[in-house]
Coordinates of C-alpha atoms in Angstrom, one line a residue:
Chain A
M106 CA -18.4 109.1 94.1
T107 CA -16.6 108.5 97.3
D108 CA -18.0 110.3 100.3
A109 CA -15.6 113.0 101.5
T110 CA -16.0 112.0 105.1
T111 CA -14.9 108.4 104.6
D112 CA -11.2 108.9 104.0
T113 CA -10.3 105.2 104.4
A114 CA -13.1 103.8 102.3
P115 CA -11.8 101.4 99.6
A116 CA -11.5 102.5 96.0
E117 CA -14.8 102.4 94.2
F118 CA -14.9 100.7 90.8
K119 CA -16.8 102.8 88.2
M120 CA -17.3 101.3 84.7
P121 CA -16.0 104.1 82.4
N122 CA -17.8 105.0 79.2
F123 CA -16.0 105.0 75.9
L124 CA -15.1 108.7 76.1
D125 CA -13.6 108.4 79.6
A126 CA -11.6 105.4 78.4
C127 CA -10.2 107.3 75.4
T128 CA -9.3 110.3 77.6
A129 CA -7.6 108.0 80.2
W130 CA -5.6 106.2 77.5
H131 CA -4.6 109.4 75.9
Q132 CA -3.4 110.8 79.2
A133 CA -1.5 107.5 79.9
A134 CA 0.1 107.7 76.5
E135 CA 1.1 111.3 77.1
K136 CA 2.5 110.4 80.5
M137 CA 4.5 107.6 78.9
Q138 CA 5.8 109.9 76.2
S139 CA 7.0 112.4 78.8
F140 CA 8.5 109.6 80.9
N141 CA 10.4 108.3 77.9
R142 CA 11.7 111.8 77.0
L143 CA 12.8 112.5 80.6
T144 CA 14.7 109.2 81.0
T145 CA 16.4 109.4 77.6
T146 CA 17.3 113.1 77.1
D147 CA 19.6 115.5 78.9
A148 CA 18.6 118.5 80.8
K149 CA 20.8 121.6 80.7
I150 CA 23.0 121.5 83.8
G151 CA 26.1 123.4 84.8
Q152 CA 24.9 126.6 83.2
T153 CA 26.5 129.3 85.4
P154 CA 28.9 131.3 83.2
K155 CA 32.6 130.4 83.8
E156 CA 35.9 130.9 82.1
L157 CA 38.7 128.4 81.5
V158 CA 41.9 129.6 83.3
W159 CA 44.1 126.5 83.2
T160 CA 44.3 123.1 81.6
L161 CA 46.6 120.1 81.9
N162 CA 45.8 116.9 80.0
K163 CA 42.1 116.4 80.7
A164 CA 42.0 118.5 83.8
K165 CA 40.5 122.0 83.6
L166 CA 40.4 124.8 86.1
Y167 CA 37.4 127.1 85.7
R168 CA 36.7 130.5 87.3
Y169 CA 33.0 131.4 87.7
V170 CA 32.1 134.8 86.5
P171 CA 31.6 136.8 89.7
V172 CA 28.2 138.4 90.3
V173 CA 29.2 140.7 93.1
P174 CA 31.3 143.9 92.6
E175 CA 35.0 143.3 93.5
K176 CA 34.8 145.5 96.6
D177 CA 32.1 143.4 98.1
R178 CA 33.8 140.0 97.4
K179 CA 35.3 137.8 100.0
P180 CA 39.1 138.2 99.9
V181 CA 39.8 134.4 100.2
P182 CA 38.9 132.6 97.0
L183 CA 37.3 129.2 97.1
L184 CA 38.4 126.2 95.0
M185 CA 35.9 123.3 94.6
V186 CA 37.5 119.9 94.0
F187 CA 35.1 117.2 92.9
A188 CA 35.5 113.4 92.7
I189 CA 37.5 111.9 89.8
M190 CA 34.8 109.4 88.7
N191 CA 31.9 111.8 88.1
R192 CA 31.3 115.1 86.4
P193 CA 31.3 118.1 88.8
H194 CA 28.1 119.6 87.4
V195 CA 26.2 118.5 90.5
L196 CA 27.6 121.6 92.2
D197 CA 25.8 123.7 89.6
L198 CA 22.8 121.5 88.8
R199 CA 20.2 124.0 87.5
P200 CA 19.5 127.7 87.7
G201 CA 17.7 128.5 91.0
H202 CA 19.1 125.4 92.6
S203 CA 22.9 125.6 92.4
F204 CA 25.5 125.7 95.1
V205 CA 27.7 127.7 92.7
E206 CA 25.1 130.3 92.2
Y207 CA 24.5 130.5 95.9
M208 CA 28.2 131.1 96.7
L209 CA 28.6 133.6 93.9
R210 CA 25.7 135.6 95.3
E211 CA 27.4 135.5 98.7
G212 CA 30.5 137.2 97.1
Y213 CA 33.0 134.3 96.7
D214 CA 35.6 134.2 94.0
L215 CA 34.8 130.7 92.9
Y216 CA 36.9 128.2 91.0
L217 CA 36.2 124.6 90.0
M218 CA 38.6 121.8 89.4
D219 CA 37.2 119.5 86.7
W220 CA 39.4 116.4 86.4
G221 CA 37.9 115.5 83.1
E222 CA 37.5 112.1 81.5
P223 CA 40.6 109.9 81.6
G224 CA 41.5 108.2 78.3
P225 CA 43.5 105.0 77.8
E226 CA 46.7 107.0 78.1
D227 CA 45.7 108.0 81.6
A228 CA 45.3 104.4 82.9
K229 CA 48.4 104.7 85.0
L230 CA 47.3 107.9 86.8
K231 CA 47.4 107.5 90.5
F232 CA 46.4 109.7 93.5
D233 CA 50.1 110.6 93.5
D234 CA 49.6 112.4 90.2
Y235 CA 46.4 114.1 91.2
V236 CA 47.7 115.3 94.5
L237 CA 51.2 116.3 93.6
D238 CA 51.1 117.2 89.9
Y239 CA 47.6 118.3 88.9
L240 CA 46.2 120.0 92.1
P241 CA 49.3 122.0 93.0
R242 CA 49.7 123.2 89.4
A243 CA 46.0 124.2 89.3
I244 CA 46.4 125.9 92.7
R245 CA 49.4 127.8 91.5
K246 CA 47.4 129.1 88.5
F247 CA 44.4 129.8 90.7
K248 CA 46.5 131.8 93.1
S249 CA 48.1 133.7 90.3
V250 CA 44.7 134.5 88.7
S251 CA 43.0 135.5 91.9
G252 CA 46.0 137.3 93.3
A253 CA 45.3 135.8 96.7
K254 CA 47.9 134.3 99.0
E255 CA 45.4 132.3 101.0
F256 CA 42.6 130.2 99.7
S257 CA 39.9 127.7 100.7
I258 CA 39.2 124.3 99.3
L259 CA 35.9 122.4 99.2
G260 CA 36.4 118.8 98.4
W261 CA 33.6 116.3 97.9
C262 CA 33.8 112.5 98.0
L263 CA 37.1 111.5 96.4
G264 CA 37.8 115.1 95.9
A265 CA 37.8 115.4 99.6
L266 CA 40.3 112.6 99.9
I267 CA 42.5 114.3 97.3
S268 CA 42.1 117.6 99.2
T269 CA 43.0 116.0 102.5
L270 CA 46.1 114.4 101.1
Y271 CA 47.1 117.7 99.5
A272 CA 46.4 119.7 102.7
S273 CA 48.5 117.2 104.7
L274 CA 51.4 117.2 102.3
R275 CA 51.5 120.9 101.4
P276 CA 50.3 122.6 104.6
D277 CA 52.3 125.8 103.9
D278 CA 50.9 126.3 100.4
G279 CA 48.4 129.0 101.6
L280 CA 45.4 126.7 102.3
K281 CA 43.4 128.5 105.0
N282 CA 40.1 126.7 105.1
L283 CA 39.3 123.1 104.1
I284 CA 35.8 121.8 103.8
L285 CA 35.3 118.1 103.4
L286 CA 32.0 116.8 102.2
T287 CA 31.3 113.1 102.7
A288 CA 35.0 112.3 102.7
P289 CA 36.0 108.6 102.5
L290 CA 39.1 108.5 104.7
D291 CA 38.8 105.8 107.4
F292 CA 38.2 102.2 106.3
S293 CA 38.8 100.5 109.6
D294 CA 35.3 99.2 109.8
K295 CA 35.1 96.5 107.1
T296 CA 31.4 96.0 107.6
A297 CA 30.5 99.7 107.1
G298 CA 28.8 100.1 103.8
G299 CA 28.6 97.9 100.7
F300 CA 31.7 99.2 99.0
T301 CA 34.0 98.4 102.0
R302 CA 32.4 94.9 102.3
W303 CA 32.7 94.1 98.6
T304 CA 36.2 95.4 98.2
S305 CA 37.6 93.9 101.3
N306 CA 36.5 90.4 100.2
A307 CA 39.3 88.2 99.0
A308 CA 37.4 87.4 95.9
F309 CA 37.5 91.0 94.7
N310 CA 40.6 91.6 92.7
P311 CA 41.1 95.2 91.6
D312 CA 44.5 94.4 90.1
L313 CA 42.9 92.0 87.6
I314 CA 40.3 94.6 86.6
V315 CA 42.9 97.2 85.9
E316 CA 45.2 94.7 84.2
K317 CA 42.4 93.6 81.8
L318 CA 40.5 96.9 81.3
G319 CA 43.0 99.7 81.9
N320 CA 40.6 102.4 83.2
V321 CA 37.6 101.2 85.2
P322 CA 34.6 101.7 83.0
G323 CA 32.1 104.3 84.2
E324 CA 29.3 101.7 83.8
M325 CA 31.0 99.4 86.3
I326 CA 31.4 102.2 88.9
D327 CA 27.8 103.4 88.2
S328 CA 26.3 99.9 88.6
G329 CA 28.4 99.3 91.7
A330 CA 27.0 102.5 93.3
K331 CA 23.5 101.7 92.2
M332 CA 23.7 98.2 93.6
L333 CA 24.2 99.6 97.1
K334 CA 20.5 100.5 97.0
P335 CA 19.2 98.5 94.1
I336 CA 15.5 99.0 94.5
E337 CA 15.7 102.7 95.1
N338 CA 18.1 103.3 92.2
Y339 CA 16.7 100.9 89.6
L340 CA 13.0 101.2 90.4
G341 CA 12.2 103.7 93.1
S342 CA 13.7 106.7 91.2
Y343 CA 11.6 105.9 88.1
L344 CA 8.4 105.2 90.0
M345 CA 8.9 108.6 91.8
L346 CA 9.1 110.3 88.4
W347 CA 6.1 108.4 87.1
D348 CA 4.0 109.4 90.1
N349 CA 5.0 113.0 89.9
I350 CA 5.2 113.5 86.2
D351 CA 2.5 116.2 86.3
N352 CA 4.5 118.2 88.8
P353 CA 6.8 120.5 86.8
K354 CA 9.1 121.3 89.7
T355 CA 9.7 117.7 90.7
V356 CA 10.1 116.8 87.0
E357 CA 12.7 119.5 86.5
A358 CA 14.7 118.5 89.5
W359 CA 14.5 114.8 88.6
H360 CA 15.6 115.5 85.0
A361 CA 18.6 117.6 86.0
M362 CA 19.7 115.0 88.6
N363 CA 19.2 112.1 86.1
T364 CA 21.2 113.9 83.5
W365 CA 24.1 114.2 86.0
V366 CA 23.7 110.5 87.1
R367 CA 23.7 109.3 83.4
D368 CA 26.8 111.2 82.5
I369 CA 29.3 108.6 83.7
I370 CA 33.0 108.6 83.2
P371 CA 35.7 106.0 83.7
M372 CA 38.1 106.1 86.6
A373 CA 41.9 106.0 86.0
G374 CA 43.0 102.4 86.6
G375 CA 46.0 103.4 88.7
A376 CA 43.9 105.5 91.0
Y377 CA 41.3 102.8 91.3
Q378 CA 43.8 100.2 92.2
Q379 CA 45.4 102.5 94.8
L380 CA 41.9 103.4 96.2
I381 CA 41.0 99.8 96.8
N382 CA 44.3 98.4 97.9
E383 CA 45.9 101.2 99.9
F384 CA 42.7 102.9 101.2
Y385 CA 39.8 100.4 101.4
K386 CA 41.8 97.3 102.1
E387 CA 44.9 98.6 104.1
N388 CA 43.5 101.8 105.5
R389 CA 46.9 103.4 105.1
L390 CA 45.9 107.0 105.6
M391 CA 44.5 106.4 109.1
E392 CA 47.3 104.0 109.9
D393 CA 49.8 106.8 109.1
S394 CA 51.5 104.6 106.6
L395 CA 50.4 106.1 103.3
V396 CA 53.2 107.2 101.0
I397 CA 52.5 109.4 98.1
R398 CA 55.4 109.6 95.6
G399 CA 57.9 108.9 98.4
E400 CA 56.4 111.4 100.8
Q401 CA 54.7 110.0 103.9
V402 CA 51.3 111.5 104.6
H403 CA 50.7 112.6 108.1
L404 CA 47.2 113.9 108.9
S405 CA 48.7 115.7 111.9
H406 CA 50.4 118.0 109.4
L407 CA 47.0 119.3 108.2
K408 CA 46.8 122.7 109.8
A409 CA 44.0 124.4 107.8
N410 CA 40.7 125.3 109.5
L411 CA 38.5 122.3 108.9
L412 CA 34.8 121.8 108.4
N413 CA 33.9 118.2 108.0
V414 CA 30.4 117.7 106.6
I415 CA 28.9 114.3 107.2
A416 CA 25.8 112.9 105.6
E417 CA 24.0 110.8 108.2
A418 CA 22.3 108.6 105.7
D419 CA 25.2 108.2 103.3
H420 CA 25.4 104.7 101.9
I421 CA 28.4 105.4 99.7
T422 CA 30.6 107.0 102.4
P423 CA 29.1 105.9 105.7
P424 CA 29.6 108.5 108.5
C425 CA 32.2 106.3 110.3
Q426 CA 34.5 106.8 107.3
S427 CA 34.6 110.5 107.8
E428 CA 34.6 110.8 111.6
R429 CA 38.0 109.7 113.0
V430 CA 39.9 112.2 110.8
M431 CA 39.0 114.9 113.3
E432 CA 41.1 113.3 116.0
L433 CA 44.1 113.0 113.8
V434 CA 44.4 116.3 112.0
G435 CA 46.6 119.1 113.4
S436 CA 44.0 121.8 112.8
Q437 CA 43.2 124.0 115.8
D438 CA 39.9 125.2 114.4
K439 CA 37.8 122.2 113.4
E440 CA 34.1 121.4 113.3
V441 CA 31.9 118.5 112.3
F442 CA 28.6 119.3 110.7
R443 CA 26.1 116.4 110.4
V444 CA 23.3 116.7 107.9
R445 CA 20.3 114.5 107.5
G446 CA 20.5 113.1 104.0
G447 CA 22.5 111.0 101.6
H448 CA 25.8 111.3 99.7
I449 CA 24.5 113.6 97.0
G450 CA 21.3 114.8 98.6
I451 CA 23.1 116.9 101.3
M452 CA 24.4 119.2 98.5
A453 CA 22.0 118.7 95.7
G454 CA 18.7 117.8 97.4
R455 CA 15.8 120.0 98.0
G456 CA 16.8 120.8 101.6
A457 CA 20.4 121.7 100.7
E458 CA 19.9 125.4 100.3
K459 CA 18.3 125.7 103.7
T460 CA 20.7 123.5 105.7
T461 CA 24.1 122.6 104.1
W462 CA 24.8 125.6 101.9
P463 CA 24.1 128.3 104.5
H464 CA 26.2 126.4 107.1
I465 CA 29.1 126.1 104.8
E466 CA 28.8 129.7 103.7
S467 CA 28.6 131.1 107.3
W468 CA 31.5 128.9 108.4
L469 CA 33.6 130.0 105.5
A470 CA 32.6 133.7 105.7
A471 CA 33.8 133.8 109.3
R472 CA 37.2 132.6 108.1
S473 CA 37.5 134.4 104.8
S474 CA 38.3 137.9 105.9
Chain B
M284 CA -2.6 105.5 101.7
S285 CA -5.9 107.3 102.3
Q286 CA -5.2 109.7 99.5
N287 CA -5.3 106.9 97.0
N288 CA -8.4 105.4 98.5
N289 CA -10.3 108.7 97.9
E290 CA -9.7 108.4 94.2
T291 CA -12.0 106.4 92.0
F292 CA -10.3 103.3 90.7
N293 CA -9.5 103.8 87.0
P294 CA -8.9 100.6 85.0
F295 CA -7.3 102.6 82.2
D296 CA -4.5 104.0 84.4
P297 CA -1.8 101.3 84.4
S298 CA 0.1 102.9 87.3
A299 CA -3.0 103.2 89.6
M300 CA -3.7 99.5 89.2
F301 CA -0.7 98.3 91.2
K302 CA 0.1 101.5 93.1
D303 CA -1.1 100.4 96.5
V304 CA 0.4 96.9 96.2
R305 CA 3.7 98.5 95.1
N306 CA 3.8 101.1 97.9
A307 CA 3.2 98.4 100.4
G308 CA 5.9 96.1 99.1
M309 CA 8.5 98.6 98.1
D310 CA 10.0 99.5 101.4
A311 CA 10.2 95.9 102.5
M312 CA 11.8 94.8 99.2
A313 CA 14.3 97.7 99.3
K314 CA 15.3 96.8 102.9
T315 CA 15.7 93.1 101.9
M316 CA 17.8 93.9 98.9
V317 CA 20.1 96.3 100.9
E318 CA 20.6 93.5 103.4
L319 CA 21.3 91.0 100.7
V320 CA 23.9 93.1 98.9
N321 CA 25.6 93.8 102.3
T322 CA 26.4 90.1 102.9
D323 CA 29.7 88.4 102.5
A324 CA 28.1 85.8 100.3
Y325 CA 27.0 88.5 97.8
A326 CA 30.5 90.1 97.9
E327 CA 32.1 86.8 97.2
A328 CA 29.7 85.9 94.4
T329 CA 30.1 89.2 92.6
G330 CA 33.9 89.1 93.1
A331 CA 34.0 85.6 91.7
M332 CA 31.7 86.5 88.7
L333 CA 33.8 89.5 87.9
D334 CA 36.9 87.4 88.1
A335 CA 35.5 84.7 85.8
W336 CA 34.3 87.2 83.3
L337 CA 37.7 89.1 83.2
T338 CA 39.7 85.8 83.0
S339 CA 37.5 84.2 80.3
S340 CA 37.3 87.3 78.1
G341 CA 41.0 87.8 78.3
P342 CA 42.2 85.5 75.6
F343 CA 39.4 86.7 73.2
R344 CA 40.4 90.3 73.9
K345 CA 44.1 89.5 73.4
T346 CA 43.4 87.8 70.0
L347 CA 41.3 90.7 68.9
E348 CA 44.0 93.2 69.9
Q349 CA 46.7 91.2 68.1
S350 CA 44.7 90.9 64.9
M351 CA 43.8 94.6 65.1
T352 CA 47.4 95.6 65.6
Q353 CA 48.4 93.5 62.6
T354 CA 45.7 95.0 60.4
L355 CA 46.7 98.5 61.4
A356 CA 50.3 97.8 60.8
N357 CA 49.5 96.5 57.3
L358 CA 47.5 99.6 56.6
N359 CA 50.4 101.8 57.9
L360 CA 48.2 103.2 60.6
P361 CA 49.2 103.8 64.2
T362 CA 48.1 101.3 66.8
R363 CA 46.3 102.0 70.0
D364 CA 49.5 101.6 71.9
E365 CA 51.3 104.1 69.7
V366 CA 48.6 106.7 70.0
T367 CA 48.6 106.2 73.8
R368 CA 52.3 106.7 74.0
L369 CA 52.0 109.8 71.9
A370 CA 49.3 111.1 74.2
E371 CA 51.5 110.4 77.2
R372 CA 54.3 112.5 75.6
M373 CA 51.8 115.3 75.0
T374 CA 50.9 115.3 78.6
N375 CA 54.6 115.5 79.6
L376 CA 55.0 118.4 77.2
E377 CA 52.0 120.1 78.7
M378 CA 53.6 119.8 82.1
R379 CA 56.8 121.3 80.9
L380 CA 54.8 124.2 79.4
D381 CA 53.0 124.6 82.7
D382 CA 56.4 124.9 84.4
I383 CA 57.5 127.5 82.0
D384 CA 54.2 129.3 82.5
A385 CA 54.8 129.3 86.3
K386 CA 58.3 130.8 85.8
L387 CA 56.9 133.5 83.5
D388 CA 54.3 134.3 86.1
D389 CA 57.2 134.7 88.7
C390 CA 59.2 136.9 86.3
L391 CA 56.1 139.0 85.6
R392 CA 55.5 139.5 89.3
A393 CA 59.1 140.4 89.9
L394 CA 59.1 142.9 87.1
Q395 CA 55.9 144.4 88.4
S396 CA 57.4 144.8 91.9
F397 CA 60.5 146.5 90.3
S398 CA 58.4 148.9 88.3
S399 CA 56.1 149.8 91.2
P400 CA 58.1 149.3 94.4
G401 CA 55.9 148.6 97.4
K402 CA 53.1 147.3 95.3
S403 CA 53.1 143.6 94.6
K404 CA 50.4 143.0 92.1
S405 CA 49.2 139.7 90.9
S406 CA 49.4 138.8 87.2
E407 CA 45.7 139.1 86.8
G408 CA 46.1 139.9 83.1
R409 CA 47.9 136.7 82.2
K410 CA 45.0 134.4 82.0
K411 CA 45.0 131.5 79.6

């Protein structure tokens, strides 16, 4: 046995007897079986009860069942707008670790915009459609159901981009508070982040992708995102699971996150083309030259109170892509909140319920009366 | 890591055998790979590969689509394009319905404000 006082002593080789060998192999086989189950099956995610209040094409608007009596609820409801190329379940990952649960407990009337999975018939959908057809209609219904004249929006990733465009184009629609999470808005730095570098290269042709494939396959988007950090995503994540397979808490968290990561959906071809050409390559939003269905988007028209949450270690939306918007918006009440963590980790990671969620909640609570 | 060194080496645990080596090399490998994928050469290479794949698979895909369309037409079945067009029309219809729903909501609100002046209630009851 290794002496307890010699911490740095090298591992000692002990020739195991037959029984030890059998036990070790049995344990390894069990570990392998668990590993296989966890990497190939789905955990139950997005379990907080909700009701469908509106649908249009694939888009759905849900209202989460409130857990706080009506008299104690915040009067300004909150609409969560997630990205268009992922499922929104990451906001409600698992019981006991869910942003949705947290906000319901704090007394918010909570709604979720789920864009759904685009089919071949949606290949021409653009941001114009999401911003001026889908979102305003969902908001109309949301206001009608909640009975509120004012509301808040929390947009994450491309959902934040859509929310920003909406808030700039429809500043008088009743939007009181806007929370942007890891919002990709400013693409002036062509060397910031892998996506910007790849898409700004002349060899990358989004028009050809859309022409040949219609919608951009989820696998293509997923592998692109994973290739930003290939070792961590293709190897590190699984090794972490293997090392911690006997720790139920870590396993549960990993399984839930992996279920969300595996559930990939395509992105509407038109929106993809627009994202690469008009945002990544030409940076039209920041240049004040973006036109959405004939209407020019001016960030200065955005008047809502603004909380801009930036993930300092974000490799998908590097911080510089979310920073400059603060100088251009017309909001009087605006704040940047920087969080240590990555694109998803700041909201779904272990530290989220101690840092990001309370800050968002307290900022919103102060402006939801 | 000292924690690993305290454990007795077990030749029957496949993960333990290369754990130290792995931990030592992993960070360096991850950093190298991130640097690699962030180069213009990588961007150009992937762009060119994607381009080549899409261009070369195009004629094959077109031939397949043509023969499938022909087969479906012979079987009196709708083609993908026809189903897509139908779905687009469905979405347009849904939008019209949504417009009507919005107008109904407005009417209901107006009626409520007439029936109980001074109280403008929301149409909470009219949920889909």
